[in-house]
Amino acid sequence: MTPNADMSPWRFTVAPMMDWTDRHCRVFHRVLSRRARLYTEMVTANAIIHGDSDRLLGFDAVEHPVALQLGGSDPTALAEAARIGADYGYDEINLNCGCPSDRVQGGHFGACLMAEPERVADCVAAMKAAVRLPVTVKCRIGIDDQDPEPALDRFADAVVAAGTDALIIHARKAWLQGLSPRENREIPPLDYDRVFRLKARFPSLPVAINGGIASIAEAEALLAPRDGVRLDGVMLGRAAYQSPALLREVDPVLFGADAPVADGLAALEAYLTYVERQLAAGVRLSSITRHILGLFQAVPGARQFRRHLSVEAVKPGAGVEVLREAMALVAGRPSPGEIAA
């Protein structure tokens, strides 16, 4: 495949994941793919308006394209948070309508908004009026006892009329009572066909699919036409985080471009400058290295790599030499001193 300027901006994205896709994680993912679109963890609109916006919204310029995911249900607050996010330089504002956690439900946002498409439409319209960035929505195919056919159609009709620029659909229902967030990612059955049927209804609306995608080969298959319908993008979540090496396949397989690094060790060597800069700014090494533990799988030395970082990176004052030592434990590497040289 050769790069195509007409490819959707949402052709491949890494899902927003609470406690995972922070700025250190996103910079690491960017090392592995220049083309993937990255998403922040969900940040509530009120936290942005009333909290430490630099801590919540700051990011490294290498992360572009990067989207800010917001949580909330008040159009005025979401519009203000979107304006602040736009001022920080984000490339997209995304509204979370898919998270089923109790805390999110208690704040009246996330997946429970699937039952209030008109409210979501008001939120989208307010954000669209506030910023010039794309405003998108991430949702489920339905919640609880909803029939996904009419429920998703009604939801999509409302947000499309409000001007959403794309819809990212986790192809499972969410059960707001009785299942934990983890179970909601695994137990409700996947229904990819439902997402394709929605795309058929909205051929001009960018529609991306999420849920249960474990490899770039699976992502590529979902981008192929199905009964004449072609989706605009795929979003990977846990697989991209837990097995980040697969992100190195994104650029060559899905975009026809060269992989930015030759292998996992080359990725870490490219990441070292960022790690050193963050350590100098007072960030703990473990806050950075926790995102790279899954990089080496079925590779000689991978277990020792993980163990070394798990034990040594959490120690007070741990520096970049700990990461270099871990790298040296992967088979075929020189000694830490030689790497440093």
Short mmCIF file of N, CA and C in Angstrom, two decimals, residues 105-198:
data_model
loop_
_atom_site.label_atom_id
_atom_site.label_comp_id
_atom_site.label_asym_id
_atom_site.label_seq_id
_atom_site.Cartn_x
_atom_site.Cartn_y
_atom_site.Cartn_z
N GLN A 105 -20.85 6.96 35.96
CA GLN A 105 -22.31 7.03 36.04
C GLN A 105 -22.74 8.02 37.11
N GLY A 106 -22.01 8.03 38.24
CA GLY A 106 -22.34 8.95 39.32
C GLY A 106 -22.23 10.40 38.90
N GLY A 107 -21.33 10.68 37.96
CA GLY A 107 -21.19 12.02 37.42
C GLY A 107 -22.11 12.30 36.26
N HIS A 108 -22.94 11.32 35.92
CA HIS A 108 -23.90 11.41 34.82
C HIS A 108 -23.21 11.70 33.49
N PHE A 109 -22.22 10.87 33.18
CA PHE A 109 -21.63 10.93 31.85
C PHE A 109 -21.12 9.54 31.50
N GLY A 110 -20.48 9.40 30.37
CA GLY A 110 -20.06 8.08 29.91
C GLY A 110 -21.21 7.34 29.26
N ALA A 111 -21.25 6.00 29.44
CA ALA A 111 -22.19 5.16 28.71
C ALA A 111 -23.65 5.47 29.02
N CYS A 112 -23.93 5.97 30.23
CA CYS A 112 -25.33 6.25 30.55
C CYS A 112 -25.94 7.28 29.60
N LEU A 113 -25.10 8.06 28.94
CA LEU A 113 -25.62 9.06 27.98
C LEU A 113 -26.19 8.42 26.73
N MET A 114 -25.93 7.12 26.52
CA MET A 114 -26.56 6.45 25.38
C MET A 114 -28.09 6.50 25.49
N ALA A 115 -28.60 6.66 26.71
CA ALA A 115 -30.05 6.75 26.92
C ALA A 115 -30.58 8.16 26.70
N GLU A 116 -29.69 9.13 26.46
CA GLU A 116 -30.11 10.53 26.30
C GLU A 116 -29.48 11.14 25.04
N PRO A 117 -29.82 10.65 23.89
CA PRO A 117 -29.18 11.17 22.67
C PRO A 117 -29.39 12.66 22.45
N GLU A 118 -30.53 13.18 22.89
CA GLU A 118 -30.78 14.60 22.69
C GLU A 118 -29.82 15.44 23.55
N ARG A 119 -29.55 14.99 24.75
CA ARG A 119 -28.58 15.69 25.60
C ARG A 119 -27.19 15.65 24.96
N VAL A 120 -26.81 14.49 24.45
CA VAL A 120 -25.51 14.38 23.79
C VAL A 120 -25.44 15.30 22.58
N ALA A 121 -26.54 15.36 21.84
CA ALA A 121 -26.58 16.26 20.69
C ALA A 121 -26.36 17.71 21.11
N ASP A 122 -26.97 18.11 22.22
CA ASP A 122 -26.77 19.47 22.72
C ASP A 122 -25.29 19.70 23.09
N CYS A 123 -24.68 18.69 23.68
CA CYS A 123 -23.26 18.80 24.05
C CYS A 123 -22.38 18.94 22.81
N VAL A 124 -22.65 18.12 21.80
CA VAL A 124 -21.87 18.18 20.56
C VAL A 124 -22.04 19.54 19.90
N ALA A 125 -23.27 20.01 19.83
CA ALA A 125 -23.52 21.30 19.20
C ALA A 125 -22.79 22.43 19.93
N ALA A 126 -22.79 22.38 21.26
CA ALA A 126 -22.11 23.42 22.04
C ALA A 126 -20.61 23.39 21.80
N MET A 127 -20.03 22.20 21.75
CA MET A 127 -18.59 22.10 21.51
C MET A 127 -18.24 22.52 20.08
N LYS A 128 -19.08 22.14 19.14
CA LYS A 128 -18.85 22.55 17.75
C LYS A 128 -18.87 24.07 17.62
N ALA A 129 -19.74 24.71 18.37
CA ALA A 129 -19.82 26.17 18.31
C ALA A 129 -18.63 26.83 18.98
N ALA A 130 -17.98 26.08 19.88
CA ALA A 130 -16.89 26.67 20.67
C ALA A 130 -15.52 26.53 20.03
N VAL A 131 -15.33 25.52 19.19
CA VAL A 131 -14.00 25.24 18.64
C VAL A 131 -14.09 24.95 17.15
N ARG A 132 -12.96 25.09 16.49
CA ARG A 132 -12.88 24.76 15.07
C ARG A 132 -12.32 23.37 14.83
N LEU A 133 -11.98 22.68 15.88
CA LEU A 133 -11.44 21.33 15.77
C LEU A 133 -12.56 20.33 15.46
N PRO A 134 -12.20 19.15 14.94
CA PRO A 134 -13.20 18.09 14.85
C PRO A 134 -13.72 17.74 16.23
N VAL A 135 -15.01 17.56 16.35
CA VAL A 135 -15.65 17.11 17.58
C VAL A 135 -16.25 15.74 17.28
N THR A 136 -15.83 14.74 18.04
CA THR A 136 -16.23 13.37 17.77
C THR A 136 -16.85 12.75 19.02
N VAL A 137 -17.48 11.60 18.83
CA VAL A 137 -18.15 10.91 19.93
C VAL A 137 -17.72 9.45 19.92
N LYS A 138 -17.40 8.93 21.11
CA LYS A 138 -17.12 7.50 21.26
C LYS A 138 -18.26 6.90 22.09
N CYS A 139 -18.87 5.83 21.58
CA CYS A 139 -20.05 5.29 22.23
C CYS A 139 -20.05 3.76 22.16
N ARG A 140 -21.06 3.15 22.73
CA ARG A 140 -21.34 1.72 22.60
C ARG A 140 -22.45 1.52 21.57
N ILE A 141 -22.82 0.27 21.32
CA ILE A 141 -23.95 0.02 20.41
C ILE A 141 -25.27 0.10 21.18
N GLY A 142 -25.18 0.18 22.50
CA GLY A 142 -26.37 0.29 23.32
C GLY A 142 -26.01 0.01 24.77
N ILE A 143 -26.99 0.16 25.65
CA ILE A 143 -26.78 -0.14 27.07
C ILE A 143 -27.95 -0.95 27.60
N ASP A 144 -27.65 -1.76 28.60
CA ASP A 144 -28.66 -2.50 29.36
C ASP A 144 -29.63 -3.24 28.42
N ASP A 145 -30.92 -2.99 28.58
CA ASP A 145 -31.91 -3.74 27.81
C ASP A 145 -32.24 -3.09 26.46
N GLN A 146 -31.51 -2.06 26.08
CA GLN A 146 -31.77 -1.43 24.78
C GLN A 146 -31.57 -2.44 23.65
N ASP A 147 -32.41 -2.34 22.64
CA ASP A 147 -32.19 -3.06 21.39
C ASP A 147 -31.18 -2.24 20.59
N PRO A 148 -30.02 -2.79 20.27
CA PRO A 148 -29.00 -1.99 19.58
C PRO A 148 -29.42 -1.44 18.22
N GLU A 149 -30.40 -2.02 17.58
CA GLU A 149 -30.80 -1.50 16.27
C GLU A 149 -31.42 -0.11 16.40
N PRO A 150 -32.56 0.04 17.07
CA PRO A 150 -33.13 1.39 17.18
C PRO A 150 -32.31 2.30 18.10
N ALA A 151 -31.70 1.75 19.15
CA ALA A 151 -30.99 2.60 20.10
C ALA A 151 -29.80 3.29 19.44
N LEU A 152 -28.98 2.54 18.71
CA LEU A 152 -27.82 3.14 18.08
C LEU A 152 -28.23 4.08 16.96
N ASP A 153 -29.27 3.71 16.21
CA ASP A 153 -29.75 4.60 15.15
C ASP A 153 -30.22 5.93 15.72
N ARG A 154 -30.99 5.86 16.81
CA ARG A 154 -31.50 7.09 17.41
C ARG A 154 -30.37 7.96 17.93
N PHE A 155 -29.40 7.32 18.58
CA PHE A 155 -28.25 8.05 19.10
C PHE A 155 -27.47 8.70 17.96
N ALA A 156 -27.17 7.92 16.93
CA ALA A 156 -26.39 8.45 15.80
C ALA A 156 -27.14 9.56 15.08
N ASP A 157 -28.44 9.38 14.88
CA ASP A 157 -29.23 10.43 14.22
C ASP A 157 -29.08 11.77 14.95
N ALA A 158 -29.12 11.71 16.28
CA ALA A 158 -29.06 12.95 17.06
C ALA A 158 -27.69 13.61 16.96
N VAL A 159 -26.62 12.83 17.13
CA VAL A 159 -25.29 13.45 17.15
C VAL A 159 -24.85 13.86 15.74
N VAL A 160 -25.31 13.15 14.73
CA VAL A 160 -24.98 13.56 13.36
C VAL A 160 -25.69 14.87 13.04
N ALA A 161 -26.95 14.99 13.44
CA ALA A 161 -27.67 16.24 13.22
C ALA A 161 -27.01 17.40 13.94
N ALA A 162 -26.36 17.10 15.08
CA ALA A 162 -25.69 18.15 15.85
C ALA A 162 -24.33 18.52 15.25
N GLY A 163 -23.84 17.72 14.30
CA GLY A 163 -22.61 18.08 13.61
C GLY A 163 -21.38 17.28 13.97
N THR A 164 -21.53 16.13 14.65
CA THR A 164 -20.34 15.36 14.99
C THR A 164 -19.52 15.07 13.74
N ASP A 165 -18.20 15.09 13.89
CA ASP A 165 -17.31 14.88 12.75
C ASP A 165 -16.93 13.43 12.55
N ALA A 166 -17.17 12.59 13.55
CA ALA A 166 -16.90 11.16 13.43
C ALA A 166 -17.54 10.46 14.62
N LEU A 167 -17.82 9.17 14.42
CA LEU A 167 -18.38 8.35 15.48
C LEU A 167 -17.47 7.13 15.63
N ILE A 168 -16.99 6.90 16.85
CA ILE A 168 -16.15 5.75 17.16
C ILE A 168 -16.98 4.83 18.04
N ILE A 169 -17.21 3.62 17.55
CA ILE A 169 -18.20 2.75 18.19
C ILE A 169 -17.54 1.50 18.76
N HIS A 170 -17.62 1.34 20.08
CA HIS A 170 -17.24 0.09 20.71
C HIS A 170 -18.38 -0.89 20.46
N ALA A 171 -18.09 -1.95 19.73
CA ALA A 171 -19.15 -2.81 19.19
C ALA A 171 -19.68 -3.81 20.20
N ARG A 172 -19.94 -3.36 21.41
CA ARG A 172 -20.59 -4.14 22.46
C ARG A 172 -21.59 -3.24 23.18
N LYS A 173 -22.61 -3.85 23.74
CA LYS A 173 -23.43 -3.13 24.69
C LYS A 173 -22.65 -2.94 25.99
N ALA A 174 -23.08 -2.00 26.79
CA ALA A 174 -22.55 -1.83 28.14
C ALA A 174 -23.70 -2.08 29.12
N TRP A 175 -23.40 -2.87 30.15
CA TRP A 175 -24.38 -3.11 31.22
C TRP A 175 -23.98 -2.25 32.41
N LEU A 176 -24.84 -1.29 32.73
CA LEU A 176 -24.51 -0.31 33.76
C LEU A 176 -24.62 -0.87 35.17
N GLN A 177 -25.36 -1.96 35.33
CA GLN A 177 -25.47 -2.62 36.62
C GLN A 177 -25.13 -4.10 36.44
N GLY A 178 -24.34 -4.62 37.37
CA GLY A 178 -24.09 -6.05 37.35
C GLY A 178 -22.77 -6.47 36.72
N LEU A 179 -22.14 -5.60 35.95
CA LEU A 179 -20.86 -5.91 35.35
C LEU A 179 -19.86 -4.82 35.69
N SER A 180 -18.63 -5.22 35.99
CA SER A 180 -17.56 -4.27 36.24
C SER A 180 -17.09 -3.68 34.92
N PRO A 181 -16.34 -2.57 34.95
CA PRO A 181 -15.79 -2.04 33.69
C PRO A 181 -15.00 -3.08 32.92
N ARG A 182 -14.20 -3.89 33.64
CA ARG A 182 -13.45 -4.94 32.94
C ARG A 182 -14.38 -5.95 32.29
N GLU A 183 -15.41 -6.39 33.03
CA GLU A 183 -16.36 -7.35 32.44
C GLU A 183 -17.10 -6.75 31.27
N ASN A 184 -17.35 -5.44 31.32
CA ASN A 184 -18.04 -4.78 30.20
C ASN A 184 -17.17 -4.72 28.95
N ARG A 185 -15.86 -4.94 29.10
CA ARG A 185 -14.98 -5.00 27.94
C ARG A 185 -14.85 -6.41 27.38
N GLU A 186 -15.43 -7.39 28.10
CA GLU A 186 -15.20 -8.78 27.72
C GLU A 186 -16.47 -9.62 27.58
N ILE A 187 -17.47 -9.39 28.43
CA ILE A 187 -18.62 -10.29 28.48
C ILE A 187 -19.68 -9.98 27.42
N PRO A 188 -20.15 -8.73 27.28
CA PRO A 188 -21.16 -8.50 26.24
C PRO A 188 -20.59 -8.89 24.88
N PRO A 189 -21.34 -9.61 24.08
CA PRO A 189 -20.80 -10.09 22.80
C PRO A 189 -20.52 -8.96 21.83
N LEU A 190 -19.47 -9.14 21.05
CA LEU A 190 -19.15 -8.19 19.99
C LEU A 190 -20.15 -8.32 18.86
N ASP A 191 -20.49 -7.20 18.25
CA ASP A 191 -21.39 -7.19 17.10
C ASP A 191 -20.84 -6.22 16.05
N TYR A 192 -19.81 -6.66 15.36
CA TYR A 192 -19.21 -5.81 14.33
C TYR A 192 -20.21 -5.49 13.22
N ASP A 193 -21.08 -6.44 12.90
CA ASP A 193 -22.04 -6.20 11.81
C ASP A 193 -22.92 -5.00 12.10
N ARG A 194 -23.21 -4.77 13.39
CA ARG A 194 -24.07 -3.62 13.73
C ARG A 194 -23.38 -2.32 13.35
N VAL A 195 -22.06 -2.25 13.52
CA VAL A 195 -21.32 -1.04 13.15
C VAL A 195 -21.32 -0.85 11.64
N PHE A 196 -21.18 -1.93 10.90
CA PHE A 196 -21.23 -1.82 9.45
C PHE A 196 -22.62 -1.37 8.98
N ARG A 197 -23.66 -1.85 9.63
CA ARG A 197 -25.01 -1.41 9.24
C ARG A 197 -25.18 0.08 9.50
N LEU A 198 -24.61 0.57 10.60
CA LEU A 198 -24.71 2.01 10.86
C LEU A 198 -23.96 2.80 9.80
#
